[in-house]
Tab-separated table of C-alpha atoms and ligand atoms in Angstrom:
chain	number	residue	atom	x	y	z
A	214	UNK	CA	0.000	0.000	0.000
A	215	UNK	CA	1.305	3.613	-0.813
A	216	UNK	CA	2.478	5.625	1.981
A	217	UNK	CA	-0.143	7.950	3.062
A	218	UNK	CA	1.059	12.046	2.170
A	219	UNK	CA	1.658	13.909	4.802
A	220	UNK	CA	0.529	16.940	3.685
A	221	UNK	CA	-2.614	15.587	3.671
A	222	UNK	CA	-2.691	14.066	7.226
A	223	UNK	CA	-5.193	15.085	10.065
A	224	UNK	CA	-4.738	17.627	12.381
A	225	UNK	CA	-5.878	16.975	15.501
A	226	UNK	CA	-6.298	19.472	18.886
A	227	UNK	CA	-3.813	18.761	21.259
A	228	UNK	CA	-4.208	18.270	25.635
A	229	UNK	CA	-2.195	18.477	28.301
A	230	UNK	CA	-1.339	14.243	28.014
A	231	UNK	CA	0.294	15.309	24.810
A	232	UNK	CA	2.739	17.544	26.383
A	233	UNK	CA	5.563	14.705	26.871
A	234	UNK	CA	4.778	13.960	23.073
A	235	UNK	CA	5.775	17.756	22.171
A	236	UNK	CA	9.004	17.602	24.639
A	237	UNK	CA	10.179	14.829	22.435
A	238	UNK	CA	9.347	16.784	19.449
A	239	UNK	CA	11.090	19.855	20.800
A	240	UNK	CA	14.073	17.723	21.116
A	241	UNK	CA	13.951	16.316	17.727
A	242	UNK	CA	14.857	20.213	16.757
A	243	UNK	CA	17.113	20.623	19.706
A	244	UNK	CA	14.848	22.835	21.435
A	245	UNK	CA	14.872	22.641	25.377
A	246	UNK	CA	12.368	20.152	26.686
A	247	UNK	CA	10.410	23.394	28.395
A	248	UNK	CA	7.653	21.630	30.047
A	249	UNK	CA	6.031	24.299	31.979
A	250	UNK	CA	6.226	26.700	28.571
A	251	UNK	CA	4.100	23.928	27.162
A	252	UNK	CA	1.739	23.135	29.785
A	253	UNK	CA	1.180	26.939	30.074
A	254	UNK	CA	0.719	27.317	26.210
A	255	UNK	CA	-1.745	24.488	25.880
A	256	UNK	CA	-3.848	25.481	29.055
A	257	UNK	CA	-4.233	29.101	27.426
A	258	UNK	CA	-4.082	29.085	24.141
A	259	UNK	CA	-4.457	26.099	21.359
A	260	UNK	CA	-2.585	22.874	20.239
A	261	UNK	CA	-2.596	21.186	17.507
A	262	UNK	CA	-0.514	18.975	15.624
A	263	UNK	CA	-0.347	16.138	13.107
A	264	UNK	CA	0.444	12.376	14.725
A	265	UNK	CA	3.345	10.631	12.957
A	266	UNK	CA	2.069	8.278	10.256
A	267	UNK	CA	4.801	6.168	11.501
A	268	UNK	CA	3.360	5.880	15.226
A	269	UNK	CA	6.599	7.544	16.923
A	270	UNK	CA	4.896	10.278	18.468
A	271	UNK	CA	4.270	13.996	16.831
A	272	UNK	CA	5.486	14.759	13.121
A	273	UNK	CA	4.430	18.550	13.966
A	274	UNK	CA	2.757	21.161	16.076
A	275	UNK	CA	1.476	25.122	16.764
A	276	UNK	CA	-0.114	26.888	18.978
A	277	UNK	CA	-2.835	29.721	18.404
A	278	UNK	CA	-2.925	32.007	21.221
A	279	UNK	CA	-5.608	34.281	21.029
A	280	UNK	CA	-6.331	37.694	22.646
A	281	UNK	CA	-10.338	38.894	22.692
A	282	UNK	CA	-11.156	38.531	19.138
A	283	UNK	CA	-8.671	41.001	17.470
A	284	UNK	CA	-5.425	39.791	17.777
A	285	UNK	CA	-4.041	36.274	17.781
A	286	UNK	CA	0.246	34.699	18.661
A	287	UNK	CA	1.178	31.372	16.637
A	288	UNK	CA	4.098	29.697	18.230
A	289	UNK	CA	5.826	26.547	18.139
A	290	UNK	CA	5.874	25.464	14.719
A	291	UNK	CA	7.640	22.426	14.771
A	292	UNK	CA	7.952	19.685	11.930
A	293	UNK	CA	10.100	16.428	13.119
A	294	UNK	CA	13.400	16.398	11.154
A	295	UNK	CA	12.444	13.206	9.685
A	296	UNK	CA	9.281	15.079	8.220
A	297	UNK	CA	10.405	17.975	7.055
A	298	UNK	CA	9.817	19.600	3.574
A	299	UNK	CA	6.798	17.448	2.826
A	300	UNK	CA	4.144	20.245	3.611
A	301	UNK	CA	3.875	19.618	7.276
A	302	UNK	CA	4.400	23.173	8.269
A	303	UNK	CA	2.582	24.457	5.850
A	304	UNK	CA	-0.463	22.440	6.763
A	305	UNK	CA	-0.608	23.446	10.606
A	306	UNK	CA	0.068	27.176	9.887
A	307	UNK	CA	-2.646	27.384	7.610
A	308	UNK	CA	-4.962	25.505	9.827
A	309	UNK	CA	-3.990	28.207	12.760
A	310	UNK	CA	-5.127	30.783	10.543
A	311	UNK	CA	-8.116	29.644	9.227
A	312	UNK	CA	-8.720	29.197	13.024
A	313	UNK	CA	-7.826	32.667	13.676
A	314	UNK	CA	-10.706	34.256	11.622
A	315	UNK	CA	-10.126	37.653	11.715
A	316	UNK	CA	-7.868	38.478	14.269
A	317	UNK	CA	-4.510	40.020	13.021
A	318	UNK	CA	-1.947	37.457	13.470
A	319	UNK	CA	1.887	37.536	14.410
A	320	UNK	CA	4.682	35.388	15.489
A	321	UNK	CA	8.214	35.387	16.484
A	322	UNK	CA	10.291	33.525	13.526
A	323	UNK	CA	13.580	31.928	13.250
A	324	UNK	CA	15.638	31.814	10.039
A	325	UNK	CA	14.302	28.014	9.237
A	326	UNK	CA	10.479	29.478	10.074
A	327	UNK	CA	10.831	32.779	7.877
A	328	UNK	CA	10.467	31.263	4.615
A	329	UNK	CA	7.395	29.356	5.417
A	330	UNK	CA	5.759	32.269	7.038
A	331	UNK	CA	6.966	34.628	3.857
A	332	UNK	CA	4.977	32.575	1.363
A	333	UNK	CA	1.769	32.441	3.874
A	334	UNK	CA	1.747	36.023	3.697
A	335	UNK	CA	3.509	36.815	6.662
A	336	UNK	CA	5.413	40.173	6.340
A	337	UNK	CA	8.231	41.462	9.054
A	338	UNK	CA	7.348	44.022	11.105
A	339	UNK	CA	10.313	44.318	13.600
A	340	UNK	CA	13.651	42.415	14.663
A	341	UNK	CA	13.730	40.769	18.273
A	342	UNK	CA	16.798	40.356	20.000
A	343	UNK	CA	17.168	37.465	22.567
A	344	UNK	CA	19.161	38.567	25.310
A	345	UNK	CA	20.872	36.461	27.746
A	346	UNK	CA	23.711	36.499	30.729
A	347	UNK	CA	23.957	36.456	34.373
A	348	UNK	CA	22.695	39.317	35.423
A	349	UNK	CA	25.260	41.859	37.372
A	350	UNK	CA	23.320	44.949	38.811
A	351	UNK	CA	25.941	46.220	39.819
A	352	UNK	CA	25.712	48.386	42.345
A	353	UNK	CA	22.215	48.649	42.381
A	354	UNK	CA	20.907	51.576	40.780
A	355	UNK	CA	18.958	51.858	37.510
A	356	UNK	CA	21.744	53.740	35.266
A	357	UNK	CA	19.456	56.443	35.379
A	358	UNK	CA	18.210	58.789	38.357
A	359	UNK	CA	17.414	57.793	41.963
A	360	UNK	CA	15.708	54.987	43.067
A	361	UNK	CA	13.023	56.367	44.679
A	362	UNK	CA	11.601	58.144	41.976
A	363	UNK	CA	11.203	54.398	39.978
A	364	UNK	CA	10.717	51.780	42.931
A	365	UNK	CA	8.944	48.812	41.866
A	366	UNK	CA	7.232	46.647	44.236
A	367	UNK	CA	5.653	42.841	44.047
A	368	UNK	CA	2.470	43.072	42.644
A	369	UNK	CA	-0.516	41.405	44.337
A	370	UNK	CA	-3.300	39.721	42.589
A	371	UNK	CA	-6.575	40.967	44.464
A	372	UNK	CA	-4.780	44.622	44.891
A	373	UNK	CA	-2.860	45.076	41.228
A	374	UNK	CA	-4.380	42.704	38.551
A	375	UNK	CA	-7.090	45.034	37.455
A	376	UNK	CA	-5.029	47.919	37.193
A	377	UNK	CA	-2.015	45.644	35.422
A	378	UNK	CA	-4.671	44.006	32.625
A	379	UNK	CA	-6.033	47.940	32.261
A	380	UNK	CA	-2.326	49.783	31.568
A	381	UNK	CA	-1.559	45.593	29.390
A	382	UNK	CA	-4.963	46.548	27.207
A	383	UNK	CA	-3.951	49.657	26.498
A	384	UNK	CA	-0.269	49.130	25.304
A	385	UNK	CA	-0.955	45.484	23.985
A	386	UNK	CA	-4.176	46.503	22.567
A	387	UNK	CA	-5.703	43.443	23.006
A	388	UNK	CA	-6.946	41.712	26.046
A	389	UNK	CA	-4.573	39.483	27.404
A	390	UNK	CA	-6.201	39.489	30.860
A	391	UNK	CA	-7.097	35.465	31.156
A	392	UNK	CA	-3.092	34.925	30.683
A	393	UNK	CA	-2.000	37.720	32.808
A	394	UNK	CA	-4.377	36.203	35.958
A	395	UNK	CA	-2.064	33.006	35.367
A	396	UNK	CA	1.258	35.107	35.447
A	397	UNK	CA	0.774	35.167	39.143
A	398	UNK	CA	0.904	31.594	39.612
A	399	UNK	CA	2.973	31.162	36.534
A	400	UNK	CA	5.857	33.594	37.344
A	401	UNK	CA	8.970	33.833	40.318
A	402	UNK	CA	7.547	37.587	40.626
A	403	UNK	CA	5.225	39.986	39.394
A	404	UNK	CA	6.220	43.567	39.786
A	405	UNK	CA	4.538	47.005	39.456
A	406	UNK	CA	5.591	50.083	38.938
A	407	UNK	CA	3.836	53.219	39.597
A	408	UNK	CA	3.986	57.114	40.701
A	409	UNK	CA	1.349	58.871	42.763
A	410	UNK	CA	-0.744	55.644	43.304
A	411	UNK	CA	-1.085	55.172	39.611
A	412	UNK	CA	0.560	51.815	37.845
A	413	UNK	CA	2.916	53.169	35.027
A	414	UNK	CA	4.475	49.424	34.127
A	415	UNK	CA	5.078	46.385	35.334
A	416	UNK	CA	7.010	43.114	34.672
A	417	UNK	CA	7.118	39.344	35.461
A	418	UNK	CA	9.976	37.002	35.690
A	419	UNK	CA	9.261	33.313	35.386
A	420	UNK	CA	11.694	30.311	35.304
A	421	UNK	CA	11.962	27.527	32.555
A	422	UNK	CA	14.773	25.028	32.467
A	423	UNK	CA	18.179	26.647	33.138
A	424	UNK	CA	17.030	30.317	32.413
A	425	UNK	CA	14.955	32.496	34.375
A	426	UNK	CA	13.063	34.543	31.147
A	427	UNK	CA	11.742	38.223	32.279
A	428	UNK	CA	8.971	39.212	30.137
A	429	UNK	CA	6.606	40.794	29.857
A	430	UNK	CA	8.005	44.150	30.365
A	431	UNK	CA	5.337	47.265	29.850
A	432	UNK	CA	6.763	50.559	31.177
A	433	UNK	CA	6.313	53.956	30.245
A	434	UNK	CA	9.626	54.757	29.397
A	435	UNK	CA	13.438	53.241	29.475
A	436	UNK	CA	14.154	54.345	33.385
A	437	UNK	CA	10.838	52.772	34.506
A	438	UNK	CA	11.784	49.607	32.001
A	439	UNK	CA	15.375	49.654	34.022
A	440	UNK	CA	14.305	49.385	37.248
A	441	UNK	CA	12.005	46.751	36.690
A	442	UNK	CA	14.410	44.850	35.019
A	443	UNK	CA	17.065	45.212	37.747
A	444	UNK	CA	14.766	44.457	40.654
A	445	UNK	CA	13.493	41.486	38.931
A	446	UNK	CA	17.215	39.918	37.787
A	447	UNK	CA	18.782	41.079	40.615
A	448	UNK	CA	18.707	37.769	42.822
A	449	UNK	CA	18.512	35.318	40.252
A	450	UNK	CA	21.404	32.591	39.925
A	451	UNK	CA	20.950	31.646	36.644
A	452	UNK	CA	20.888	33.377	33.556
A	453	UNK	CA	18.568	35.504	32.521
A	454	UNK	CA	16.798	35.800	29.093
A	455	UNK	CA	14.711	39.163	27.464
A	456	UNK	CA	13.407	39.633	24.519
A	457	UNK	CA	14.058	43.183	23.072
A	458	UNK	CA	12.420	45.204	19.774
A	459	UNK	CA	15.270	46.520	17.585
A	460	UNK	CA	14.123	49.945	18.539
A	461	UNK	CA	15.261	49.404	22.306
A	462	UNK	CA	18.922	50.433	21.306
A	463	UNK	CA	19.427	52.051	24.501
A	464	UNK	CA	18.138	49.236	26.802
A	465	UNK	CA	20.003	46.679	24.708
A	466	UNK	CA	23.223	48.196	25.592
A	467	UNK	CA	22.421	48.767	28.921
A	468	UNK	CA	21.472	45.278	29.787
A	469	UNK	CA	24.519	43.940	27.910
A	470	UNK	CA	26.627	46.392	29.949
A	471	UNK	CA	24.906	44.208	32.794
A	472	UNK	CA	25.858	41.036	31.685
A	473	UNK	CA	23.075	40.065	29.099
A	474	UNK	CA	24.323	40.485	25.396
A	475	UNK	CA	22.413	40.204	22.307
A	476	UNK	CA	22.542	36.055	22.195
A	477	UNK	CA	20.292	35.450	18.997
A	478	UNK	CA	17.815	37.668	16.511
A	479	UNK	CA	14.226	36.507	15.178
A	480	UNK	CA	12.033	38.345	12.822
A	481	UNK	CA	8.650	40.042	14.244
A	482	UNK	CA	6.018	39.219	11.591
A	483	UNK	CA	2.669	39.960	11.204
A	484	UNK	CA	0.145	38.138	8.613
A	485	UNK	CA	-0.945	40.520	5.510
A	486	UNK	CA	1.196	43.146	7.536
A	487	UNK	CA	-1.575	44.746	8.972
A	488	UNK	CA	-1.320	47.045	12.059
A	489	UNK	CA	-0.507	46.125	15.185
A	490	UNK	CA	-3.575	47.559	17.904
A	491	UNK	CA	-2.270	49.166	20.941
A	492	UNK	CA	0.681	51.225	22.074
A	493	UNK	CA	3.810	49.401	21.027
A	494	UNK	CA	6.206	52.053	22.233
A	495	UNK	CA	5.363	51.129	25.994
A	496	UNK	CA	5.604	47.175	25.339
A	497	UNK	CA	9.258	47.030	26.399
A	498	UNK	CA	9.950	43.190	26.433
A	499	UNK	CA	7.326	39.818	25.222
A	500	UNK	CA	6.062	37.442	27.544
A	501	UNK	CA	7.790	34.969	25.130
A	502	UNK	CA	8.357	34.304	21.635
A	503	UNK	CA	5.159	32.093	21.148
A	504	UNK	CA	2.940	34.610	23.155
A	505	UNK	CA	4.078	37.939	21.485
B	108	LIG	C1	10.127	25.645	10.004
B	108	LIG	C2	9.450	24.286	9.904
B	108	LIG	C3	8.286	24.240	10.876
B	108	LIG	C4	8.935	24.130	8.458
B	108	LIG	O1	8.169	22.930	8.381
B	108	LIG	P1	8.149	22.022	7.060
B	108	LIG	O2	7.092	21.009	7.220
B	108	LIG	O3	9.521	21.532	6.790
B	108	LIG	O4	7.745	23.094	5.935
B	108	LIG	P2	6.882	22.767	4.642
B	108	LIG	O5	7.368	21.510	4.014
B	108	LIG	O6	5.433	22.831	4.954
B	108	LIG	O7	7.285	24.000	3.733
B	108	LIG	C5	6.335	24.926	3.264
B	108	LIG	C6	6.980	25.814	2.258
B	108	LIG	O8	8.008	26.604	2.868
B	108	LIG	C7	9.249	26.347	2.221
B	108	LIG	N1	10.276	26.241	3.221
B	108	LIG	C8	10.173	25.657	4.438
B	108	LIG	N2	11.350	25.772	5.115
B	108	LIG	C9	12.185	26.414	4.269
B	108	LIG	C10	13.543	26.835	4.368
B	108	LIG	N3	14.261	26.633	5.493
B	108	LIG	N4	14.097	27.500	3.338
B	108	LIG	C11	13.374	27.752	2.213
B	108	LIG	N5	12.088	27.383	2.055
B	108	LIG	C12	11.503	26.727	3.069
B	108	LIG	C13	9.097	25.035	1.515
B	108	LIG	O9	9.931	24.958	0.390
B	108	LIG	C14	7.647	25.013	1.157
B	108	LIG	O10	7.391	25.737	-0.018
B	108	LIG	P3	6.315	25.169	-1.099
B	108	LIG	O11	5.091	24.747	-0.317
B	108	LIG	O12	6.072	26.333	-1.982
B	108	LIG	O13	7.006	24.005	-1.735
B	108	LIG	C15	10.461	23.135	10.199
B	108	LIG	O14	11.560	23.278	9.347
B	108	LIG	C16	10.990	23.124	11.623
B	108	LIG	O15	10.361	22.564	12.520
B	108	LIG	N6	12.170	23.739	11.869
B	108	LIG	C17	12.825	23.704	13.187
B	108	LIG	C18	12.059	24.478	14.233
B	108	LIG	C19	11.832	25.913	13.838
B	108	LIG	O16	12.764	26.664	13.599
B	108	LIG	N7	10.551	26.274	13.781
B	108	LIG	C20	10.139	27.618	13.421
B	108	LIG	C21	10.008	28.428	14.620
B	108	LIG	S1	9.640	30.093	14.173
């Protein structure tokens, strides 16, 4: 019997039992086996992914993270090595977007990702620089004026979360509320930032694998951005990772002047290049690659 084609295999919605099933993909492409990325992705957002014809697990995966009804991540396109080229991606990205509807879709892609999304219409918008080192704050200020002026504090769910997913709508332009009420479990800390009793940014930090990641990062300007930062690296012994826009030049070189240089670049795209909602010049650093 002829071998069925894969391009033409089912795609099925994927659970939470499939999440050791995705580690092994992830491996496949020697991505970290990030199992709380995963767990956190398919909780919030939508799996799905194409069973192996050959029985050996997952031949590929996305997820379709969506905001409200307006905006919408993709993330974790994955094709097993041994299935590459034979439409795979192709398949799942255009099932995320017919999914999608409407909403103006973006993702985060590598060089082996950026001529897939190219010919799906994808068109880049920005250039995101991964940033990671050990953290050295030095001696503890900001780089910029005094402290006091930009203290950030931990941010508590029944006092700040309203506040945070008010100041997140505004700059993200899309609701992102459900995921940020799962930061506060999700993440090491949650901070806020604010002047005269008003919240003017805030940031989480949240461990996965060897790397603490800090992200996301809204703050009305690069002091506010730097203090956050600092006070939520400061203590960590690991490395730290952020995710910067290509218009942060100033923040780039400051963290790297920390300890955290440029490690690795993806392209920002956006399907049919439309316009981004929102107030991009206050979203300082993602929540992750897959989430935008
Ligand atoms: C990127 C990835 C998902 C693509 O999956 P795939 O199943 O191999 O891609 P497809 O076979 O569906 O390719 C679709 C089209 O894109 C083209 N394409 C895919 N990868 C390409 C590459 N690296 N260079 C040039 N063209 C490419 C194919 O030629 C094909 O064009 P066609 O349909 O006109 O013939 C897969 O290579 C992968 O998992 N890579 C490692 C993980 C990764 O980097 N993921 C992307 C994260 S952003």
């Amino acid at each position: 019997m002829k071998p069925a084609d894969p391009s033409s295999l089912p795609v099925r919605r994927l659970g939470l039992d499939d999440v050791p099933r995705c580690l092994d993909l992830a491996q496949d492409r020697s991505w970290p086996r990030e199992e709380r990325k995963w767990r956190l992705l398919l909780e919030y957002g939508e799996g799905f992914g194409i069973d192996a014809p050959d029985g050996d697990g997952l031949a590929g995966t996305t997820i379709l993270t969506r905001y409200g009804g307006t905006a919408a991540a993709v993330g974790m396109m994955l094709v097993a090595s041994r299935y590459s080229g034979r439409g795979l991606g192709r398949r799942l990205l255009n099932h995320a977007l017919a999914e999608a509807g409407d909403a103006t879709v973006f993702l985060c892609a590598t060089e082996y990702g950026r001529p897939l999304y190219e010919k799906l219409g994808f068109e880049t918008v920005d250039m995101i620089h991964a940033c990671v080192g050990r953290f050295d704050a030095g001696d503890g200020a900001h780089g910029g004026s005094g402290r006091e002026r930009n203290a950030t504090r931990l941010a508590e769910p029944g006092r700040d979360l309203a506040a945070l997913c008010a100041l997140d709508a505004e700059v993200f332009g899309a609701d992102r509320s459900g995921l940020l009420a799962r930061l506060f479990d999700f993440a090491e800390q949650v901070r806020v930032a604010g002047r005269d009793g008003e919240i003017t940014g805030y940031g989480a930090s949240w461990r996965s694998g060897d790397r603490v990641f800090v992200g996301p990062v809204v703050a009305e300007d690069d002091e506010t951005a730097r203090a956050l930062v600092t006070d939520l690296a400061r203590d960590t012994d690991v490395r730290i990772r952020i995710d910067l826009g290509d218009r942060r030049t100033e923040l780039i070189s400051w963290i790297s002047g920390h300890g955290v240089p440029q490690s690795s670049t993806t392209a920002f795209m956006v399907h049919g290049g439309r316009a981004l909602p929102g107030d991009r010049s206050r979203l300082v650093a993602s929540f992750m690659s897959a989430l935008g």
